Amino acid sequence: MRNKYIQIYKDIVDDITKATYQPQTLLPSEHELMDKYGTSRETIRKALTLLAQNGFIQKVQGKGSIVLDTPRFDFPISGLVSFKELANQLGENHKTIVEKLELLPPTEDMKGILQIDSSEEMVWEVQRVREIDDEKIILDKDYIKSSKVEKLSREVCASSIYEYIEGELGLTISFAKKEITVEEPTKEDRNLLDLEGFSNVVVVKNYVYLEDASIFQYTESRHRPDKFRFVDFARRTKN
Amino acid sequence: MRNKYIQIYKDIVDDITKATYQPQTLLPSEHELMDKYGTSRETIRKALTLLAQNGFIQKVQGKGSIVLDTPRFDFPISGLVSFKELANQLGENHKTIVEKLELLPPTEDMKGILQIDSSEEMVWEVQRVREIDDEKIILDKDYIKSSKVEKLSREVCASSIYEYIEGELGLTISFAKKEITVEEPTKEDRNLLDLEGFSNVVVVKNYVYLEDASIFQYTESRHRPDKFRFVDFARRTKN
DNA sequence: CAGTGGTCTAGACCACGAA
DNA sequence: TCGTGGTCTAGACCACTGA
């Protein structure tokens, strides 16, 4: 069986979420887990390291691994979560309106951001408004390199660009750099969103990279402030 | 030498920041690094895993480890960074004003947040205003369990509570859960901060845990929106 | 095909916590 | 002291990339 440590990881995640292993108690020791899963200690340790990274346990030397009760659900925008997942999690009535879908030559700014050298490369510009409970809450402005994604349709934009890219095109998104600031709404924001009296929008800038470390997309997500929420779990790393 | 893999990690970080290893090029292979550092492959791999987690490299199977140029500096509030580090990074003229320092019985809310059972446990309430370039920008409201920190002085609060706790008291902070939202300013915010015309504050709620997975502090950081910036680096994890 | 990284093993020794 | 997790090793086999 390949990826034994991931199987073990999932198995223990199950046991934690089903409360077979209770919060604030100790997991079985690594030696006991070796016996239980019939594997070597390093493999058990890989599974435990994954659990710790994802906030399920806390390892304490000389003592054991403590099961955490930090509620790990409700991660609306953390990591690489897309709007589709977000909306599903919220379980609310949601809709996506594609305001713009064009293949254009990049501005100088965008050439810098997307690391475009060639004078021929074009950029997909997509603008989508996210509506939740009949209120236009989020404006997503995407810029995608045409060399990575040749075709793009309104249908794909309305459901999920990520599913298309990872499913149909077989590309793998690997990491992202995110920057959150608060700005005054632009005229565009006011036109496209139900901003009512709000005098700020929360801007999430997202630089998205593929497996080979090449940038492939820049997204600017502009949120009405009252509906914005960002959750983060940070573990102190060694030195 | 203990912690060989951390030494190797730091050494390679140096080589990357000094551009000995150039962005977008490949690191030496794991086998070559084994020879260079005279160690086993798993140890090299631990160092490389750390580099990947911290955004310095991207590992690609069958190919090698790509050096990233994602500028990893400018992380104002990411992770567990304290105000002192933030201010130092900004290199600006800054000051901390201790508005409040009291040992009080906890409210019911705070009992829940800090997981207090005993009817005797008290809570330190600290309020500090952060001034940068003569503008009062941030209001930090800390709540600390008296069972973890018995004494606390205005001097400690004015410099760095974390340095006191980790240095003097020998406690180790291990992880934190952070939640970012945008709210309307309270009267308190208006009184203590230079909010001028701003109609929002950015609220960062921080739940801070020690090594043994016990919660020890809750902090609410209230920022003037124009000075707020949060940077995050997210790597997609396996399943 | 050769070279790369990914997984796994069996065993060793060390550092730390609790009794 | 004993049981825990932390580090390290030498070697094996597999999966992927690119020529």
Coordinates of C-alpha atoms (C1' of nucleotides) in Angstrom, one line a residue:
Chain A
M1 CA 0.0 0.0 0.0
R2 CA 1.5 3.3 -1.0
N3 CA 1.5 6.3 1.3
K4 CA 1.1 4.4 4.4
Y5 CA 1.6 7.4 6.6
I6 CA -1.2 9.3 5.0
Q7 CA -3.5 6.4 5.6
I8 CA -2.5 6.4 9.3
Y9 CA -2.9 10.2 9.4
K10 CA -6.5 9.9 8.1
D11 CA -7.3 7.1 10.4
I12 CA -6.2 9.1 13.4
V13 CA -8.0 12.2 12.2
D14 CA -11.1 10.0 12.1
D15 CA -10.5 8.8 15.6
I16 CA -10.1 12.4 16.8
T17 CA -13.1 13.8 15.1
K18 CA -15.2 10.8 16.3
A19 CA -13.8 11.5 19.8
T20 CA -12.4 8.0 20.0
Y21 CA -9.4 9.9 21.1
Q22 CA -10.6 12.6 23.5
P23 CA -9.4 16.2 23.6
Q24 CA -6.8 17.0 26.2
T25 CA -5.9 13.3 26.5
L26 CA -2.8 11.6 25.2
L27 CA -2.6 9.7 21.9
P28 CA -1.2 6.1 22.2
S29 CA 2.6 6.3 22.3
E30 CA 4.6 6.0 19.0
H31 CA 5.6 2.5 20.0
E32 CA 2.0 1.4 20.6
L33 CA 1.0 3.0 17.2
M34 CA 3.9 1.0 15.6
D35 CA 2.3 -2.2 16.9
K36 CA -1.2 -1.1 16.0
Y37 CA -0.4 -0.2 12.4
G38 CA 2.5 -2.7 12.0
T39 CA 4.9 -0.2 10.7
S40 CA 8.2 1.5 11.5
R41 CA 8.5 4.4 13.9
E42 CA 9.6 7.0 11.4
T43 CA 6.4 6.3 9.4
I44 CA 4.3 6.8 12.5
R45 CA 6.2 9.9 13.2
K46 CA 5.4 11.3 9.7
A47 CA 1.7 10.8 10.4
L48 CA 2.0 12.5 13.7
T49 CA 3.9 15.4 12.2
L50 CA 1.1 15.9 9.7
L51 CA -1.4 15.8 12.6
A52 CA 0.5 18.4 14.5
Q53 CA 0.9 20.7 11.4
N54 CA -2.8 20.6 10.8
G55 CA -3.6 21.4 14.4
F56 CA -5.0 18.1 15.6
I57 CA -2.4 17.3 18.2
Q58 CA 0.4 18.9 20.2
K59 CA 3.6 16.8 20.6
V60 CA 5.4 17.1 23.9
Q61 CA 8.8 15.5 24.4
G62 CA 9.0 13.0 27.2
K63 CA 5.2 13.0 27.6
G64 CA 3.3 12.2 24.5
S65 CA 1.0 13.7 21.9
I66 CA -1.9 15.7 23.3
V67 CA -5.2 15.7 21.4
L68 CA -6.4 19.3 20.7
D69 CA -9.9 20.5 20.7
T70 CA -9.1 23.6 18.7
P71 CA -12.1 23.5 16.4
R72 CA -10.5 23.0 13.1
F73 CA -13.6 23.5 11.0
D74 CA -14.8 27.0 10.0
F75 CA -11.9 28.0 7.8
P76 CA -13.7 30.2 5.4
I77 CA -10.8 31.6 3.3
S78 CA -7.8 30.0 4.9
G79 CA -5.2 28.4 2.8
L80 CA -6.2 27.9 -0.8
V81 CA -10.0 27.6 -0.3
S82 CA -12.1 28.7 -3.2
F83 CA -15.4 30.5 -3.2
K84 CA -17.3 27.4 -4.1
E85 CA -16.0 25.6 -1.0
L86 CA -16.6 28.8 1.1
A87 CA -20.2 29.0 0.0
N88 CA -20.8 25.3 0.6
Q89 CA -19.4 25.6 4.0
L90 CA -21.6 28.6 4.8
G91 CA -24.4 26.5 3.5
E92 CA -26.1 29.6 2.2
N93 CA -27.9 30.6 -0.9
H94 CA -25.2 31.7 -3.3
K95 CA -24.7 32.7 -6.9
T96 CA -21.9 33.8 -9.1
I97 CA -22.3 36.5 -11.7
V98 CA -19.6 36.7 -14.5
E99 CA -19.3 40.4 -15.2
K100 CA -16.3 40.1 -17.5
L101 CA -14.3 37.5 -19.4
E102 CA -11.8 38.8 -21.9
L103 CA -8.4 37.8 -23.3
L104 CA -6.3 41.0 -23.3
P105 CA -2.7 42.1 -23.6
P106 CA -1.3 42.7 -20.1
T107 CA -0.7 46.1 -18.6
E108 CA 2.8 46.8 -17.5
D109 CA 1.9 46.2 -13.8
M110 CA 0.4 42.8 -14.7
K111 CA 3.5 41.9 -16.7
G112 CA 5.5 42.4 -13.5
I113 CA 3.1 40.6 -11.3
L114 CA 2.7 37.6 -13.6
Q115 CA 6.4 37.6 -14.6
I116 CA 5.6 37.9 -18.3
D117 CA 8.6 38.4 -20.6
S118 CA 7.2 37.6 -24.1
S119 CA 5.5 40.4 -25.9
E120 CA 2.9 37.9 -27.3
E121 CA 1.5 36.5 -24.1
M122 CA -2.0 37.5 -23.3
V123 CA -3.9 37.5 -20.0
W124 CA -7.4 36.4 -19.2
E125 CA -9.2 39.0 -17.3
V126 CA -12.2 37.7 -15.3
Q127 CA -14.5 39.6 -13.0
R128 CA -17.0 37.8 -10.9
V129 CA -19.5 39.0 -8.4
R130 CA -20.4 36.7 -5.5
E131 CA -23.9 36.9 -4.3
I132 CA -24.9 35.4 -0.9
D133 CA -28.5 35.6 0.2
D134 CA -29.3 38.0 -2.6
E135 CA -26.6 40.4 -1.6
K136 CA -23.6 41.2 -3.8
I137 CA -20.8 40.7 -1.3
I138 CA -17.5 39.9 -3.1
L139 CA -15.9 41.1 -6.3
D140 CA -13.3 38.6 -7.6
K141 CA -10.9 40.0 -10.2
D142 CA -8.7 37.2 -11.7
Y143 CA -5.8 37.6 -14.1
I144 CA -4.6 34.3 -15.6
K145 CA -1.7 33.7 -18.0
S146 CA -2.9 32.5 -21.4
S147 CA 0.2 30.2 -21.7
K148 CA -1.2 28.2 -18.8
V149 CA -4.8 28.3 -19.6
E150 CA -5.6 28.6 -23.3
K151 CA -9.4 28.4 -23.2
L152 CA -11.9 29.7 -20.7
S153 CA -15.6 29.9 -20.8
R154 CA -18.3 31.8 -18.9
E155 CA -19.7 28.4 -17.7
V156 CA -16.3 27.5 -16.2
C157 CA -16.1 30.9 -14.5
A158 CA -19.6 30.6 -13.1
S159 CA -18.9 27.3 -11.4
S160 CA -15.2 27.0 -10.5
I161 CA -12.1 27.9 -12.4
Y162 CA -10.0 25.8 -10.0
E163 CA -12.0 22.7 -10.7
Y164 CA -11.5 23.2 -14.4
I165 CA -7.8 23.9 -14.1
E166 CA -7.1 21.0 -11.8
G167 CA -9.6 18.6 -13.2
E168 CA -9.8 19.2 -17.0
L169 CA -6.4 20.7 -17.6
G170 CA -4.5 18.6 -15.1
L171 CA -2.5 21.5 -13.6
T172 CA -1.7 21.4 -9.9
I173 CA -1.9 24.4 -7.7
S174 CA 0.9 24.2 -5.2
F175 CA 1.1 27.3 -3.0
A176 CA -0.1 30.9 -2.7
K177 CA 1.0 34.1 -1.2
K178 CA -1.9 36.2 0.3
E179 CA -2.0 39.8 1.4
I180 CA -4.9 41.3 3.2
T181 CA -5.5 45.1 3.4
V182 CA -8.4 47.5 3.8
E183 CA -9.1 50.1 1.2
E184 CA -11.6 52.6 0.1
P185 CA -14.1 51.3 -2.4
T186 CA -13.4 52.2 -6.0
K187 CA -16.2 53.3 -8.3
E188 CA -16.2 49.7 -9.7
D189 CA -16.7 48.3 -6.2
R190 CA -19.7 50.6 -5.7
N191 CA -21.2 49.7 -9.1
L192 CA -20.9 46.0 -8.7
L193 CA -21.4 45.3 -5.0
D194 CA -24.1 46.1 -2.6
L195 CA -21.9 48.3 -0.4
E196 CA -24.7 50.4 1.1
G197 CA -23.1 52.7 3.6
F198 CA -19.8 50.9 3.9
S199 CA -16.8 53.1 3.4
N200 CA -14.2 50.3 3.2
V201 CA -13.6 47.0 1.4
V202 CA -11.3 44.2 2.5
V203 CA -8.9 43.4 -0.3
V204 CA -7.3 40.0 -0.5
K205 CA -4.5 39.8 -3.0
N206 CA -3.6 36.3 -4.0
Y207 CA -0.6 35.2 -6.0
V208 CA -1.1 31.6 -7.0
Y209 CA 1.7 29.2 -8.1
L210 CA 1.8 25.8 -9.8
E211 CA 3.8 22.7 -8.9
D212 CA 6.9 23.9 -10.9
A213 CA 6.9 27.1 -8.9
S214 CA 5.8 29.3 -11.8
I215 CA 3.1 31.9 -11.1
F216 CA 0.0 31.3 -13.0
Q217 CA -2.7 33.6 -11.6
Y218 CA -3.2 36.8 -9.7
T219 CA -6.5 37.3 -7.9
E220 CA -7.9 40.3 -6.1
S221 CA -10.8 39.5 -3.9
R222 CA -12.7 42.5 -2.7
H223 CA -15.1 41.9 0.2
R224 CA -17.7 43.9 1.9
P225 CA -16.3 44.3 5.4
D226 CA -19.2 43.0 7.5
K227 CA -19.1 39.6 5.8
F228 CA -15.3 39.2 5.9
R229 CA -13.7 36.6 8.1
F230 CA -10.3 35.1 8.0
V231 CA -9.0 32.3 10.3
D232 CA -5.5 31.2 10.7
F233 CA -3.7 28.6 12.7
A234 CA 0.0 29.3 13.3
R235 CA 2.4 27.0 14.9
R236 CA 5.8 28.2 16.1
T237 CA 8.5 26.6 14.0
K238 CA 12.0 25.7 15.1
N239 CA 14.3 28.7 15.0
Chain B
M1 CA 26.5 18.3 17.0
R2 CA 22.8 18.3 17.9
N3 CA 20.1 19.4 15.5
K4 CA 22.2 18.9 12.4
Y5 CA 19.2 19.4 10.1
I6 CA 18.5 22.8 11.5
Q7 CA 22.2 23.9 11.0
I8 CA 21.9 22.7 7.4
Y9 CA 18.5 24.5 7.0
K10 CA 20.1 27.8 8.3
D11 CA 23.1 27.3 6.1
I12 CA 20.9 26.9 3.0
V13 CA 18.7 29.9 4.0
D14 CA 21.9 31.9 4.1
D15 CA 22.9 30.7 0.6
I16 CA 19.5 31.6 -0.7
T17 CA 19.3 35.1 0.9
K18 CA 22.8 35.8 -0.3
A19 CA 21.8 34.6 -3.7
T20 CA 24.5 31.9 -3.8
Y21 CA 21.6 29.8 -4.9
Q22 CA 19.7 31.9 -7.5
P23 CA 15.9 32.1 -7.6
Q24 CA 14.3 29.8 -10.2
T25 CA 17.3 27.5 -10.4
L26 CA 17.7 24.1 -8.8
L27 CA 19.3 23.4 -5.5
P28 CA 22.0 20.7 -5.5
S29 CA 20.4 17.3 -5.4
E30 CA 19.9 15.6 -2.1
H31 CA 22.8 13.2 -2.9
E32 CA 25.1 16.1 -3.5
L33 CA 24.0 17.8 -0.3
M34 CA 24.7 14.5 1.5
D35 CA 28.2 14.7 0.4
K36 CA 28.6 18.4 1.1
Y37 CA 27.3 18.1 4.6
G38 CA 28.5 14.5 5.3
T39 CA 25.2 13.3 6.5
S40 CA 22.4 10.9 5.7
R41 CA 19.7 11.5 3.1
E42 CA 16.9 11.7 5.6
T43 CA 18.6 14.4 7.5
I44 CA 19.1 16.4 4.3
R45 CA 15.4 15.8 3.6
K46 CA 14.4 17.2 6.9
A47 CA 16.3 20.4 6.2
L48 CA 14.7 20.6 2.7
T49 CA 11.2 20.0 4.2
L50 CA 11.7 22.9 6.6
L51 CA 12.9 25.1 3.6
A52 CA 9.7 24.2 1.7
Q53 CA 7.4 24.8 4.6
N54 CA 8.9 28.2 5.1
G55 CA 8.5 29.1 1.5
F56 CA 12.2 29.1 0.4
I57 CA 12.0 26.2 -2.1
Q58 CA 9.6 24.2 -4.0
K59 CA 10.3 20.4 -4.3
V60 CA 9.4 18.7 -7.6
Q61 CA 9.6 15.0 -7.8
G62 CA 12.0 13.7 -10.5
K63 CA 13.4 17.1 -11.0
G64 CA 14.8 18.8 -7.9
S65 CA 14.2 21.6 -5.5
I66 CA 13.5 25.0 -7.1
V67 CA 14.7 28.1 -5.3
L68 CA 11.8 30.6 -4.9
D69 CA 12.0 34.3 -5.0
T70 CA 8.8 34.9 -3.1
P71 CA 10.0 37.7 -1.0
R72 CA 9.8 36.2 2.4
F73 CA 10.5 39.3 4.4
D74 CA 7.7 41.8 5.2
F75 CA 5.7 39.6 7.4
P76 CA 4.2 42.2 9.8
I77 CA 1.7 40.1 11.7
S78 CA 2.0 36.7 10.3
G79 CA 2.5 33.8 12.6
L80 CA 3.2 34.7 16.2
V81 CA 5.0 38.0 15.6
S82 CA 4.7 40.5 18.4
F83 CA 4.4 44.3 18.2
K84 CA 8.0 44.8 19.1
E85 CA 9.2 42.8 16.2
L86 CA 6.6 44.4 13.9
A87 CA 7.7 47.9 14.9
N88 CA 11.4 46.9 14.5
Q89 CA 10.7 45.6 11.0
L90 CA 8.9 48.8 10.1
G91 CA 11.9 50.6 11.4
E92 CA 9.6 53.5 12.4
N93 CA 9.3 55.7 15.4
H94 CA 7.1 53.8 17.8
K95 CA 5.9 53.9 21.4
T96 CA 3.7 51.8 23.6
I97 CA 1.3 53.4 26.1
V98 CA 0.0 51.1 28.9
E99 CA -3.6 52.3 29.5
K100 CA -4.6 49.6 31.9
L101 CA -3.0 46.8 34.0
E102 CA -5.3 45.1 36.5
L103 CA -5.8 41.7 38.0
L104 CA -9.6 41.0 38.0
P105 CA -12.0 38.2 38.3
P106 CA -12.9 37.0 34.8
T107 CA -16.3 37.7 33.1
E108 CA -18.3 34.6 32.1
D109 CA -17.3 35.1 28.5
M110 CA -13.6 35.2 29.4
K111 CA -14.0 32.0 31.6
G112 CA -15.2 30.3 28.5
I113 CA -12.5 31.6 26.3
L114 CA -9.6 30.9 28.7
Q115 CA -11.1 27.6 29.9
I116 CA -11.3 28.6 33.5
D117 CA -13.0 26.2 35.9
S118 CA -11.8 27.3 39.3
S119 CA -13.8 30.1 40.9
E120 CA -10.5 31.5 42.3
E121 CA -8.5 32.1 39.2
M122 CA -8.0 35.7 38.3
V123 CA -7.2 37.3 34.9
W124 CA -4.7 40.0 34.0
E125 CA -6.4 42.7 31.9
V126 CA -3.9 44.8 30.0
Q127 CA -4.7 47.5 27.5
R128 CA -1.9 49.0 25.4
V129 CA -2.0 51.6 22.7
R130 CA 0.6 51.4 20.0
E131 CA 1.8 54.7 18.6
I132 CA 3.7 54.9 15.3
D133 CA 5.0 58.2 14.0
D134 CA 3.0 60.0 16.7
E135 CA -0.3 58.4 15.6
K136 CA -2.2 56.0 17.9
I137 CA -2.8 53.1 15.5
I138 CA -3.4 49.9 17.4
L139 CA -5.2 49.0 20.6
D140 CA -4.1 45.7 22.2
K141 CA -6.3 44.2 24.8
D142 CA -4.7 41.2 26.5
Y143 CA -6.3 38.7 28.9
I144 CA -3.8 36.5 30.7
K145 CA -4.5 33.7 33.2
S146 CA -3.0 34.4 36.6
S147 CA -2.2 30.7 37.1
K148 CA 0.3 31.0 34.3
V149 CA 1.7 34.5 35.0
E150 CA 1.5 35.5 38.7
K151 CA 3.2 38.9 38.4
L152 CA 3.1 41.6 35.7
S153 CA 4.4 45.1 35.8
R154 CA 3.9 48.2 33.7
E155 CA 7.5 48.1 32.6
V156 CA 7.1 44.6 31.2
C157 CA 3.9 45.6 29.4
A158 CA 5.6 48.6 27.9
S159 CA 8.4 46.6 26.4
S160 CA 7.3 43.1 25.6
I161 CA 5.1 40.7 27.5
Y162 CA 6.3 37.8 25.4
E163 CA 10.0 38.4 26.1
Y164 CA 9.2 38.4 29.9
I165 CA 7.1 35.3 29.6
E166 CA 9.5 33.3 27.5
G167 CA 12.7 34.8 28.9
E168 CA 12.0 35.4 32.6
L169 CA 9.3 32.8 33.3
G170 CA 10.6 30.1 31.0
L171 CA 7.2 29.4 29.4
T172 CA 7.2 28.5 25.7
I173 CA 4.5 29.7 23.4
S174 CA 3.7 27.0 20.9
F175 CA 0.8 27.8 18.7
A176 CA -2.0 30.3 18.2
K177 CA -5.4 30.6 16.5
K178 CA -6.1 33.9 14.8
E179 CA -9.3 35.4 13.5
I180 CA -9.5 38.5 11.5
T181 CA -12.7 40.5 11.1
V182 CA -13.7 44.1 10.5
E183 CA -16.0 45.9 13.0
E184 CA -17.3 49.3 13.8
P185 CA -15.2 51.2 16.3
T186 CA -16.4 51.1 19.9
K187 CA -16.3 54.2 22.1
E188 CA -13.2 52.9 23.6
D189 CA -11.5 52.6 20.2
R190 CA -12.5 56.2 19.5
N191 CA -11.2 57.4 22.8
L192 CA -7.9 55.6 22.7
L193 CA -6.9 55.7 19.0
D194 CA -6.5 58.4 16.4
L195 CA -9.3 57.1 14.2
E196 CA -10.0 60.4 12.5
G197 CA -12.8 59.7 10.0
F198 CA -12.4 56.0 9.8
S199 CA -15.6 54.1 10.3
N200 CA -14.0 50.6 10.7
V201 CA -11.3 48.9 12.7
V202 CA -9.7 45.6 11.8
V203 CA -10.0 43.2 14.8
V204 CA -7.4 40.4 15.2
K205 CA -8.4 37.9 17.8
N206 CA -5.6 35.7 19.0
Y207 CA -5.9 32.6 21.1
V208 CA -2.4 31.7 22.4
Y209 CA -1.4 28.3 23.6
L210 CA 1.7 27.0 25.5
E211 CA 3.7 23.8 24.9
D212 CA 1.4 21.6 26.9
A213 CA -1.5 22.7 24.7
S214 CA -3.1 24.7 27.5
I215 CA -4.5 28.1 26.6
F216 CA -2.7 30.9 28.4
Q217 CA -3.7 34.2 26.8
Y218 CA -6.4 35.8 24.7
T219 CA -5.5 39.0 22.8
E220 CA -7.7 41.3 20.8
S221 CA -5.7 43.7 18.5
R222 CA -7.7 46.5 17.1
H223 CA -6.1 48.3 14.1
R224 CA -6.8 51.4 12.2
P225 CA -7.7 50.1 8.8
D226 CA -5.3 52.2 6.7
K227 CA -2.3 50.8 8.6
F228 CA -3.3 47.2 8.6
R229 CA -1.6 44.6 6.5
F230 CA -1.5 40.8 6.9
V231 CA 0.6 38.5 4.8
D232 CA 0.2 34.8 4.6
F233 CA 2.0 32.0 2.8
A234 CA -0.1 28.9 2.2
R235 CA 1.2 25.6 0.9
R236 CA -1.2 23.0 -0.3
T237 CA -0.9 20.0 2.0
K238 CA -1.3 16.3 1.0
N239 CA -4.9 15.4 1.1
Chain C
dC1 C1' 17.8 5.0 -19.4
dA2 C1' 20.0 7.7 -15.5
dG3 C1' 19.1 10.9 -12.0
dT4 C1' 15.9 13.0 -9.2
dG5 C1' 12.8 13.1 -5.1
dG6 C1' 9.1 10.1 -2.1
dT7 C1' 8.4 6.3 1.0
dC8 C1' 9.8 2.9 4.3
dT9 C1' 12.6 0.1 7.4
dA10 C1' 15.3 -1.4 11.7
dG11 C1' 18.0 0.1 14.7
dA12 C1' 20.8 3.4 17.4
dC13 C1' 21.5 7.1 20.8
dC14 C1' 19.9 11.4 23.0
dA15 C1' 16.8 14.7 25.8
dC16 C1' 13.0 15.2 28.6
dG17 C1' 9.1 14.1 32.0
dA18 C1' 7.3 11.7 35.7
dA19 C1' 7.5 8.6 39.4
Chain D
dT1 C1' 14.8 4.7 36.5
dC2 C1' 11.7 4.0 32.7
dG3 C1' 8.9 5.5 29.1
dT4 C1' 8.2 9.2 26.1
dG5 C1' 9.4 11.8 21.9
dG6 C1' 13.7 13.9 18.9
dT7 C1' 17.5 13.0 15.9
dC8 C1' 20.3 10.3 12.9
dT9 C1' 21.9 6.5 10.0
dA10 C1' 22.5 3.2 5.9
dG11 C1' 20.2 1.1 2.9
dA12 C1' 16.2 -0.4 0.1
dC13 C1' 12.6 0.2 -3.3
dC14 C1' 9.3 3.2 -5.8
dA15 C1' 7.6 7.1 -8.9
dC16 C1' 8.6 10.7 -11.7
dT17 C1' 11.3 13.6 -15.2
dG18 C1' 14.0 14.3 -19.1
dA19 C1' 17.2 12.9 -22.6

